[in-house]
Amino acid sequence: MTKVPRNFRLLEELEKGEKGIGDGTCSYGLSNGDDIYMSDWNGTIIGPGHTVHENRIYSLKLHCDENYPDGPPAVYFISRINLPCVNQHTGKVEPSKLNCLANWKRTYTLETVLTELRREMSTAHNRRLPQPPEGTTF
Amino acid sequence: MPDITVTVKCANDTKYSVTIDTSKTVLDFKKAIAENCDTPPERQRLIYSGRVLKDTDNLETYKIADGHTVHMVRGAPPGGSSSSQQSSNNNSSQQQSAPPPQNAQPMFNPFANLGAPFGTPPFTNTTAPSATGAPLPFGDLFNNPAFLQQLTQMMSDPAVLDAVIASNPQLADMGSQVRAAMQNPALQSMMANPDFIRRMTEMYATMMTPPTDFANVMGGLGTQGAPGANPGFNASANTGTTNTPSDSTNAASTNTTNTSNPTAAPNPFLNLFNPAERYQVQLQQLNEMGFWDAQRNIRALLACGGNVNAAIEYLLSDRQ
């Protein structure tokens, strides 16, 4: 297998994000369209149904450094959320506490991270956690 | 500024193509979307490339280009909710809060209404529904997911059943049968189905028979239907009258019935044919048990005719 270089890979992801391929529960795109290094990304997660997160839209910031996709992106929540894997002071998703970040693989994408976070929201334990009011930010 | 054509994707997988000038604001865009779908602009929340679009911004701010996709999520209504938009929104707030004091009152109000079909001459006081109208005596009650959830909970609570049975001599006579019938999940899902209730009401209006008949139907259910559920019920309802009000209980019979009601008004419960809403109570139960994949849950419930236990088995066997 040939290794897809970082920029090709991110371009692919960018296109996928803009065209809205995927189930629409997670969305992502460049925060600054002129950023030729494609480092900073926005993401949103639509809270899964039948949980406390239902009908909420969570905004996130993702940063892909030069190691991406060999190394995982850094992920921050902008919208306040109460989840065990999210640092309650900074909104940072602790890599050690989210499986796909802790055991990062080259094939994982930003979408992988967002979908896994969304799945985190609907686990038996997390789906009922009391949440800060919607619209508050870290 | 050039016009672009954007695909708007909704949560339920419907798509719309909307053509708009990029110098227009997001609010204009929402209005254009509203022409295609039934979600008013103030309830639309649009997401593009990981950002929530703000009403006052121009579309060009977000660099949306031709052929791109914008996701739409239905937000909570700005004011109170209309009953037709019931589904998920007020449901979630009910779920989130649901502290005992809030629950206490609705617990007993529906209870009072519930007494009617089982007890005192049920619909003799209601004027006979006109051939077309056939309003539901309980109004929007059965449209309210919170109520449906409570109903199911109550029906599965033996203490509540005892109270219902004790409050009514007719039922007391056949206590054990009624109890068995009421705890039958098939009946429970029928009772949680507004369409079923409406048809029962219509049936009464046309028959105007003494209320004991309902008890007979119930008795029939208890004896014939308890183990295998539906066949018994369908049989007894058929002897009663017109058409069988089977819907959510038996996937197999769904196609065969439902057709022959010439008096049926434009069905106000059309959304019941959406399995996500019809099985809302069951879906919630599955979710509480940790089956969070809504698509699979719906598939399982459809395959099992709404029976939660069977659906669980289906889900577990489906899991590789």
Short mmCIF file of N, CA and C in Angstrom, two decimals, chain B residues 84-231:
data_model
loop_
_atom_site.label_atom_id
_atom_site.label_comp_id
_atom_site.label_asym_id
_atom_site.label_seq_id
_atom_site.Cartn_x
_atom_site.Cartn_y
_atom_site.Cartn_z
N SER B 84 -48.30 18.86 16.18
CA SER B 84 -47.91 18.01 15.07
C SER B 84 -46.40 17.83 15.01
N GLN B 85 -45.69 18.77 15.57
CA GLN B 85 -44.24 18.65 15.54
C GLN B 85 -43.75 17.94 16.79
N GLN B 86 -44.62 17.27 17.42
CA GLN B 86 -44.32 16.70 18.73
C GLN B 86 -42.98 15.98 18.79
N SER B 87 -42.86 14.93 18.13
CA SER B 87 -41.79 13.93 18.18
C SER B 87 -40.68 14.21 19.16
N SER B 88 -39.52 14.46 18.63
CA SER B 88 -38.35 14.32 19.48
C SER B 88 -38.13 15.48 20.44
N ASN B 89 -38.58 16.65 20.08
CA ASN B 89 -38.11 17.79 20.85
C ASN B 89 -38.61 17.83 22.27
N ASN B 90 -39.94 17.90 22.42
CA ASN B 90 -40.42 17.96 23.80
C ASN B 90 -40.13 16.65 24.50
N ASN B 91 -39.97 15.62 23.70
CA ASN B 91 -39.62 14.35 24.31
C ASN B 91 -38.30 14.43 25.04
N SER B 92 -37.34 15.03 24.37
CA SER B 92 -36.02 15.08 24.97
C SER B 92 -36.04 15.91 26.24
N SER B 93 -36.80 17.00 26.23
CA SER B 93 -36.79 17.81 27.43
C SER B 93 -37.45 17.05 28.57
N GLN B 94 -38.50 16.30 28.23
CA GLN B 94 -39.13 15.48 29.25
C GLN B 94 -38.13 14.50 29.85
N GLN B 95 -37.36 13.93 28.93
CA GLN B 95 -36.42 12.93 29.37
C GLN B 95 -35.35 13.52 30.25
N GLN B 96 -34.87 14.68 29.82
CA GLN B 96 -33.78 15.28 30.55
C GLN B 96 -34.18 15.62 31.97
N SER B 97 -35.26 16.33 32.08
CA SER B 97 -35.63 16.76 33.41
C SER B 97 -36.29 15.59 34.14
N ALA B 98 -37.57 15.43 33.94
CA ALA B 98 -38.30 14.34 34.56
C ALA B 98 -37.97 14.15 36.03
N PRO B 99 -37.97 15.22 36.82
CA PRO B 99 -37.89 15.02 38.26
C PRO B 99 -39.26 14.63 38.78
N PRO B 100 -39.34 13.92 39.90
CA PRO B 100 -40.59 13.38 40.37
C PRO B 100 -41.74 14.39 40.45
N PRO B 101 -41.53 15.60 40.99
CA PRO B 101 -42.68 16.47 41.14
C PRO B 101 -43.34 16.79 39.81
N GLN B 102 -42.54 16.93 38.74
CA GLN B 102 -43.13 17.23 37.45
C GLN B 102 -43.94 16.04 36.94
N ASN B 103 -43.42 14.90 37.22
CA ASN B 103 -44.07 13.71 36.71
C ASN B 103 -45.36 13.41 37.44
N ALA B 104 -45.38 13.77 38.72
CA ALA B 104 -46.48 13.34 39.55
C ALA B 104 -47.82 13.73 38.95
N GLN B 105 -47.92 14.96 38.51
CA GLN B 105 -49.23 15.39 38.05
C GLN B 105 -49.69 14.68 36.78
N PRO B 106 -48.89 14.69 35.74
CA PRO B 106 -49.34 13.96 34.55
C PRO B 106 -49.56 12.47 34.80
N MET B 107 -48.90 11.93 35.78
CA MET B 107 -49.14 10.55 36.11
C MET B 107 -50.62 10.31 36.37
N PHE B 108 -51.25 11.28 37.02
CA PHE B 108 -52.62 11.00 37.42
C PHE B 108 -53.66 11.55 36.47
N ASN B 109 -53.34 12.57 35.76
CA ASN B 109 -54.29 13.06 34.78
C ASN B 109 -54.63 12.02 33.73
N PRO B 110 -53.62 11.48 33.07
CA PRO B 110 -53.95 10.46 32.07
C PRO B 110 -54.66 9.28 32.71
N PHE B 111 -54.37 9.06 33.93
CA PHE B 111 -55.00 7.97 34.65
C PHE B 111 -56.50 8.16 34.69
N ALA B 112 -56.88 9.41 34.97
CA ALA B 112 -58.29 9.71 35.03
C ALA B 112 -58.95 9.43 33.68
N ASN B 113 -58.27 9.82 32.64
CA ASN B 113 -58.82 9.56 31.31
C ASN B 113 -58.86 8.08 31.01
N LEU B 114 -57.84 7.42 31.52
CA LEU B 114 -57.72 6.00 31.25
C LEU B 114 -58.91 5.24 31.78
N GLY B 115 -59.44 5.72 32.90
CA GLY B 115 -60.57 5.05 33.51
C GLY B 115 -61.68 4.84 32.51
N ALA B 116 -61.85 5.78 31.64
CA ALA B 116 -63.00 5.76 30.75
C ALA B 116 -63.12 4.47 29.92
N PRO B 117 -62.12 4.12 29.14
CA PRO B 117 -62.34 2.95 28.29
C PRO B 117 -62.57 1.66 29.07
N PHE B 118 -62.04 1.60 30.27
CA PHE B 118 -62.21 0.37 31.02
C PHE B 118 -63.43 0.39 31.91
N GLY B 119 -63.91 1.56 32.23
CA GLY B 119 -64.90 1.64 33.29
C GLY B 119 -66.23 2.16 32.84
N THR B 120 -66.60 3.27 33.39
CA THR B 120 -67.92 3.86 33.19
C THR B 120 -68.27 3.90 31.72
N PRO B 121 -69.59 3.86 31.43
CA PRO B 121 -69.99 3.81 30.02
C PRO B 121 -69.15 4.78 29.21
N PRO B 122 -68.37 4.26 28.35
CA PRO B 122 -67.28 5.05 27.84
C PRO B 122 -67.66 6.20 26.94
N PHE B 123 -68.31 5.93 25.87
CA PHE B 123 -68.44 7.01 24.90
C PHE B 123 -69.89 7.44 24.73
N THR B 124 -70.72 7.02 25.65
CA THR B 124 -72.11 7.40 25.49
C THR B 124 -72.29 8.90 25.66
N ASN B 125 -71.41 9.53 26.38
CA ASN B 125 -71.54 10.96 26.57
C ASN B 125 -71.02 11.75 25.38
N THR B 126 -70.01 11.22 24.77
CA THR B 126 -69.52 11.93 23.60
C THR B 126 -70.55 11.81 22.50
N THR B 127 -70.80 12.90 21.85
CA THR B 127 -71.72 12.83 20.72
C THR B 127 -71.10 11.96 19.67
N ALA B 128 -71.95 11.27 18.94
CA ALA B 128 -71.42 10.35 17.93
C ALA B 128 -70.59 11.14 16.94
N PRO B 129 -69.41 10.67 16.68
CA PRO B 129 -68.57 11.39 15.73
C PRO B 129 -69.23 11.38 14.37
N SER B 130 -69.11 12.47 13.68
CA SER B 130 -69.69 12.54 12.35
C SER B 130 -68.95 11.57 11.44
N ALA B 131 -69.57 11.30 10.32
CA ALA B 131 -68.99 10.27 9.45
C ALA B 131 -67.57 10.62 9.05
N THR B 132 -67.31 11.89 8.94
CA THR B 132 -65.98 12.25 8.48
C THR B 132 -65.03 12.60 9.62
N GLY B 133 -65.54 13.28 10.59
CA GLY B 133 -64.64 13.87 11.58
C GLY B 133 -63.99 12.86 12.50
N ALA B 134 -64.79 12.17 13.26
CA ALA B 134 -64.29 11.20 14.22
C ALA B 134 -63.15 11.73 15.07
N PRO B 135 -63.41 12.75 15.86
CA PRO B 135 -62.33 13.27 16.68
C PRO B 135 -61.99 12.29 17.78
N LEU B 136 -60.80 12.35 18.21
CA LEU B 136 -60.33 11.47 19.26
C LEU B 136 -60.77 12.07 20.59
N PRO B 137 -61.45 11.26 21.42
CA PRO B 137 -61.97 11.86 22.64
C PRO B 137 -60.88 12.43 23.54
N PHE B 138 -59.75 11.86 23.48
CA PHE B 138 -58.70 12.35 24.37
C PHE B 138 -57.86 13.43 23.72
N GLY B 139 -58.32 13.91 22.58
CA GLY B 139 -57.59 14.98 21.95
C GLY B 139 -56.18 14.57 21.60
N ASP B 140 -55.29 15.44 21.91
CA ASP B 140 -53.90 15.21 21.51
C ASP B 140 -53.15 14.33 22.48
N LEU B 141 -53.85 13.88 23.48
CA LEU B 141 -53.17 13.13 24.53
C LEU B 141 -52.30 12.01 23.96
N PHE B 142 -52.88 11.29 23.00
CA PHE B 142 -52.15 10.14 22.50
C PHE B 142 -51.07 10.53 21.50
N ASN B 143 -51.05 11.81 21.19
CA ASN B 143 -49.96 12.27 20.35
C ASN B 143 -48.73 12.62 21.16
N ASN B 144 -48.91 12.64 22.45
CA ASN B 144 -47.84 13.12 23.31
C ASN B 144 -46.95 11.94 23.73
N PRO B 145 -45.72 11.93 23.27
CA PRO B 145 -44.85 10.78 23.57
C PRO B 145 -44.64 10.57 25.06
N ALA B 146 -44.62 11.66 25.81
CA ALA B 146 -44.42 11.51 27.24
C ALA B 146 -45.58 10.72 27.84
N PHE B 147 -46.79 11.03 27.34
CA PHE B 147 -47.94 10.31 27.85
C PHE B 147 -47.87 8.84 27.47
N LEU B 148 -47.48 8.58 26.23
CA LEU B 148 -47.41 7.20 25.78
C LEU B 148 -46.43 6.41 26.63
N GLN B 149 -45.35 7.08 26.94
CA GLN B 149 -44.34 6.40 27.75
C GLN B 149 -44.91 6.06 29.12
N GLN B 150 -45.62 7.04 29.71
CA GLN B 150 -46.20 6.79 31.02
C GLN B 150 -47.24 5.70 30.95
N LEU B 151 -48.00 5.73 29.86
CA LEU B 151 -49.03 4.72 29.71
C LEU B 151 -48.41 3.33 29.73
N THR B 152 -47.35 3.18 28.95
CA THR B 152 -46.71 1.87 28.91
C THR B 152 -46.16 1.50 30.28
N GLN B 153 -45.56 2.49 30.92
CA GLN B 153 -45.04 2.21 32.25
C GLN B 153 -46.14 1.77 33.20
N MET B 154 -47.25 2.53 33.14
CA MET B 154 -48.35 2.24 34.06
C MET B 154 -48.91 0.87 33.81
N MET B 155 -49.05 0.56 32.52
CA MET B 155 -49.67 -0.72 32.19
C MET B 155 -48.80 -1.87 32.65
N SER B 156 -47.49 -1.62 32.72
CA SER B 156 -46.65 -2.73 33.15
C SER B 156 -46.46 -2.74 34.66
N ASP B 157 -47.11 -1.81 35.34
CA ASP B 157 -46.98 -1.78 36.79
C ASP B 157 -48.18 -2.49 37.41
N PRO B 158 -47.94 -3.63 38.04
CA PRO B 158 -49.05 -4.42 38.58
C PRO B 158 -49.91 -3.62 39.57
N ALA B 159 -49.29 -2.76 40.35
CA ALA B 159 -50.05 -2.00 41.33
C ALA B 159 -51.10 -1.13 40.65
N VAL B 160 -50.69 -0.49 39.58
CA VAL B 160 -51.63 0.37 38.87
C VAL B 160 -52.78 -0.47 38.32
N LEU B 161 -52.44 -1.61 37.75
CA LEU B 161 -53.47 -2.48 37.21
C LEU B 161 -54.45 -2.88 38.29
N ASP B 162 -53.90 -3.24 39.45
CA ASP B 162 -54.79 -3.62 40.54
C ASP B 162 -55.76 -2.50 40.85
N ALA B 163 -55.23 -1.30 40.87
CA ALA B 163 -56.09 -0.15 41.20
C ALA B 163 -57.18 0.00 40.15
N VAL B 164 -56.80 -0.12 38.88
CA VAL B 164 -57.79 0.01 37.82
C VAL B 164 -58.86 -1.07 37.97
N ILE B 165 -58.40 -2.26 38.21
CA ILE B 165 -59.33 -3.38 38.30
C ILE B 165 -60.24 -3.22 39.51
N ALA B 166 -59.64 -2.84 40.63
CA ALA B 166 -60.44 -2.71 41.84
C ALA B 166 -61.47 -1.60 41.70
N SER B 167 -61.15 -0.58 40.90
CA SER B 167 -62.05 0.57 40.81
C SER B 167 -63.28 0.24 39.99
N ASN B 168 -63.33 -0.89 39.38
CA ASN B 168 -64.43 -1.17 38.47
C ASN B 168 -64.95 -2.58 38.66
N PRO B 169 -66.20 -2.69 39.07
CA PRO B 169 -66.74 -4.02 39.36
C PRO B 169 -66.70 -4.95 38.16
N GLN B 170 -66.97 -4.40 36.99
CA GLN B 170 -66.97 -5.28 35.81
C GLN B 170 -65.61 -5.93 35.61
N LEU B 171 -64.59 -5.12 35.81
CA LEU B 171 -63.26 -5.66 35.63
C LEU B 171 -62.89 -6.57 36.79
N ALA B 172 -63.39 -6.21 37.97
CA ALA B 172 -63.02 -7.01 39.14
C ALA B 172 -63.47 -8.45 38.97
N ASP B 173 -64.62 -8.61 38.30
CA ASP B 173 -65.14 -9.96 38.09
C ASP B 173 -64.13 -10.85 37.36
N MET B 174 -63.39 -10.23 36.48
CA MET B 174 -62.48 -11.07 35.70
C MET B 174 -61.04 -10.58 35.87
N GLY B 175 -60.75 -10.29 37.09
CA GLY B 175 -59.46 -9.67 37.42
C GLY B 175 -58.25 -10.31 36.78
N SER B 176 -58.11 -11.61 36.96
CA SER B 176 -56.86 -12.22 36.54
C SER B 176 -56.71 -12.17 35.02
N GLN B 177 -57.85 -12.37 34.34
CA GLN B 177 -57.79 -12.32 32.88
C GLN B 177 -57.36 -10.95 32.41
N VAL B 178 -57.99 -9.94 33.02
CA VAL B 178 -57.66 -8.59 32.61
C VAL B 178 -56.19 -8.32 32.85
N ARG B 179 -55.74 -8.78 34.00
CA ARG B 179 -54.34 -8.50 34.33
C ARG B 179 -53.42 -9.13 33.29
N ALA B 180 -53.74 -10.36 32.95
CA ALA B 180 -52.91 -11.02 31.94
C ALA B 180 -52.96 -10.26 30.63
N ALA B 181 -54.17 -9.83 30.28
CA ALA B 181 -54.32 -9.15 29.00
C ALA B 181 -53.57 -7.82 28.99
N MET B 182 -53.68 -7.13 30.12
CA MET B 182 -53.06 -5.81 30.15
C MET B 182 -51.55 -5.88 30.13
N GLN B 183 -51.02 -6.96 30.65
CA GLN B 183 -49.57 -7.04 30.68
C GLN B 183 -49.01 -7.62 29.39
N ASN B 184 -49.92 -7.97 28.53
CA ASN B 184 -49.51 -8.45 27.23
C ASN B 184 -48.89 -7.29 26.44
N PRO B 185 -47.63 -7.43 26.05
CA PRO B 185 -46.99 -6.32 25.35
C PRO B 185 -47.70 -5.92 24.07
N ALA B 186 -48.34 -6.89 23.47
CA ALA B 186 -49.04 -6.56 22.23
C ALA B 186 -50.16 -5.57 22.50
N LEU B 187 -50.91 -5.84 23.56
CA LEU B 187 -52.00 -4.94 23.89
C LEU B 187 -51.43 -3.58 24.30
N GLN B 188 -50.34 -3.62 25.02
CA GLN B 188 -49.76 -2.37 25.46
C GLN B 188 -49.38 -1.50 24.28
N SER B 189 -48.81 -2.14 23.27
CA SER B 189 -48.43 -1.29 22.15
C SER B 189 -49.66 -0.84 21.38
N MET B 190 -50.72 -1.64 21.44
CA MET B 190 -51.96 -1.18 20.80
C MET B 190 -52.52 0.03 21.52
N MET B 191 -52.50 -0.06 22.83
CA MET B 191 -53.06 1.04 23.61
C MET B 191 -52.24 2.31 23.42
N ALA B 192 -50.99 2.12 23.09
CA ALA B 192 -50.14 3.28 22.91
C ALA B 192 -50.24 3.83 21.50
N ASN B 193 -51.16 3.29 20.76
CA ASN B 193 -51.26 3.69 19.36
C ASN B 193 -52.53 4.52 19.17
N PRO B 194 -52.38 5.81 18.93
CA PRO B 194 -53.56 6.68 18.83
C PRO B 194 -54.51 6.23 17.74
N ASP B 195 -53.95 5.70 16.67
CA ASP B 195 -54.80 5.28 15.57
C ASP B 195 -55.74 4.18 16.04
N PHE B 196 -55.19 3.30 16.84
CA PHE B 196 -56.00 2.21 17.37
C PHE B 196 -57.13 2.76 18.23
N ILE B 197 -56.77 3.68 19.11
CA ILE B 197 -57.78 4.25 20.00
C ILE B 197 -58.88 4.93 19.18
N ARG B 198 -58.44 5.63 18.13
CA ARG B 198 -59.42 6.34 17.33
C ARG B 198 -60.37 5.35 16.67
N ARG B 199 -59.83 4.29 16.16
CA ARG B 199 -60.68 3.30 15.50
C ARG B 199 -61.63 2.65 16.49
N MET B 200 -61.13 2.38 17.67
CA MET B 200 -62.01 1.83 18.68
C MET B 200 -63.16 2.79 18.93
N THR B 201 -62.83 4.06 19.00
CA THR B 201 -63.86 5.05 19.24
C THR B 201 -64.89 5.04 18.12
N GLU B 202 -64.39 5.00 16.91
CA GLU B 202 -65.30 4.97 15.76
C GLU B 202 -66.20 3.74 15.82
N MET B 203 -65.58 2.66 16.21
CA MET B 203 -66.32 1.41 16.30
C MET B 203 -67.47 1.56 17.28
N TYR B 204 -67.19 2.19 18.39
CA TYR B 204 -68.23 2.39 19.38
C TYR B 204 -69.33 3.27 18.87
N ALA B 205 -68.91 4.33 18.20
CA ALA B 205 -69.89 5.28 17.71
C ALA B 205 -70.85 4.59 16.76
N THR B 206 -70.34 3.72 15.92
CA THR B 206 -71.22 3.07 14.96
C THR B 206 -72.08 2.01 15.64
N MET B 207 -71.53 1.37 16.62
CA MET B 207 -72.27 0.29 17.26
C MET B 207 -73.22 0.79 18.34
N MET B 208 -72.74 1.73 19.13
CA MET B 208 -73.49 2.23 20.28
C MET B 208 -73.95 1.08 21.17
N THR B 209 -73.11 0.15 21.36
CA THR B 209 -73.47 -0.99 22.18
C THR B 209 -73.13 -0.70 23.63
N PRO B 210 -73.70 -1.52 24.52
CA PRO B 210 -73.37 -1.32 25.92
C PRO B 210 -71.89 -1.55 26.17
N PRO B 211 -71.40 -0.89 27.16
CA PRO B 211 -69.95 -0.91 27.39
C PRO B 211 -69.38 -2.28 27.71
N THR B 212 -70.24 -3.19 28.09
CA THR B 212 -69.69 -4.50 28.44
C THR B 212 -68.99 -5.15 27.27
N ASP B 213 -69.38 -4.73 26.05
CA ASP B 213 -68.75 -5.34 24.89
C ASP B 213 -67.25 -5.14 24.89
N PHE B 214 -66.86 -3.99 25.34
CA PHE B 214 -65.42 -3.76 25.38
C PHE B 214 -64.77 -4.78 26.29
N ALA B 215 -65.45 -5.02 27.40
CA ALA B 215 -64.91 -6.01 28.33
C ALA B 215 -64.85 -7.38 27.66
N ASN B 216 -65.86 -7.66 26.82
CA ASN B 216 -65.83 -8.94 26.12
C ASN B 216 -64.62 -9.04 25.21
N VAL B 217 -64.41 -7.96 24.51
CA VAL B 217 -63.25 -7.96 23.63
C VAL B 217 -62.00 -8.19 24.45
N MET B 218 -61.95 -7.50 25.57
CA MET B 218 -60.78 -7.64 26.43
C MET B 218 -60.66 -9.07 26.93
N GLY B 219 -61.82 -9.61 27.29
CA GLY B 219 -61.80 -10.98 27.79
C GLY B 219 -61.29 -11.93 26.71
N GLY B 220 -61.79 -11.70 25.51
CA GLY B 220 -61.34 -12.52 24.40
C GLY B 220 -59.83 -12.45 24.23
N LEU B 221 -59.36 -11.25 24.40
CA LEU B 221 -57.92 -11.07 24.31
C LEU B 221 -57.20 -11.87 25.38
N GLY B 222 -57.78 -11.78 26.56
CA GLY B 222 -57.11 -12.44 27.67
C GLY B 222 -57.02 -13.94 27.46
N THR B 223 -58.10 -14.52 27.00
CA THR B 223 -58.09 -15.97 26.88
C THR B 223 -57.40 -16.44 25.62
N GLN B 224 -57.83 -15.86 24.49
CA GLN B 224 -57.25 -16.37 23.26
C GLN B 224 -55.89 -15.76 22.99
N GLY B 225 -55.78 -14.51 23.33
CA GLY B 225 -54.65 -13.76 22.78
C GLY B 225 -53.43 -13.72 23.65
N ALA B 226 -53.56 -14.02 24.90
CA ALA B 226 -52.45 -13.73 25.79
C ALA B 226 -51.12 -14.32 25.35
N PRO B 227 -51.06 -15.61 25.07
CA PRO B 227 -49.74 -16.12 24.71
C PRO B 227 -49.27 -15.65 23.34
N GLY B 228 -50.13 -15.79 22.35
CA GLY B 228 -49.68 -15.51 20.99
C GLY B 228 -50.04 -14.12 20.52
N ALA B 229 -50.67 -13.40 21.36
CA ALA B 229 -51.01 -12.02 21.10
C ALA B 229 -52.06 -11.84 20.02
N ASN B 230 -51.68 -11.51 18.82
CA ASN B 230 -52.60 -10.84 17.92
C ASN B 230 -53.75 -11.64 17.35
N PRO B 231 -53.53 -12.84 16.96
CA PRO B 231 -54.62 -13.52 16.27
C PRO B 231 -55.92 -13.44 17.07
#
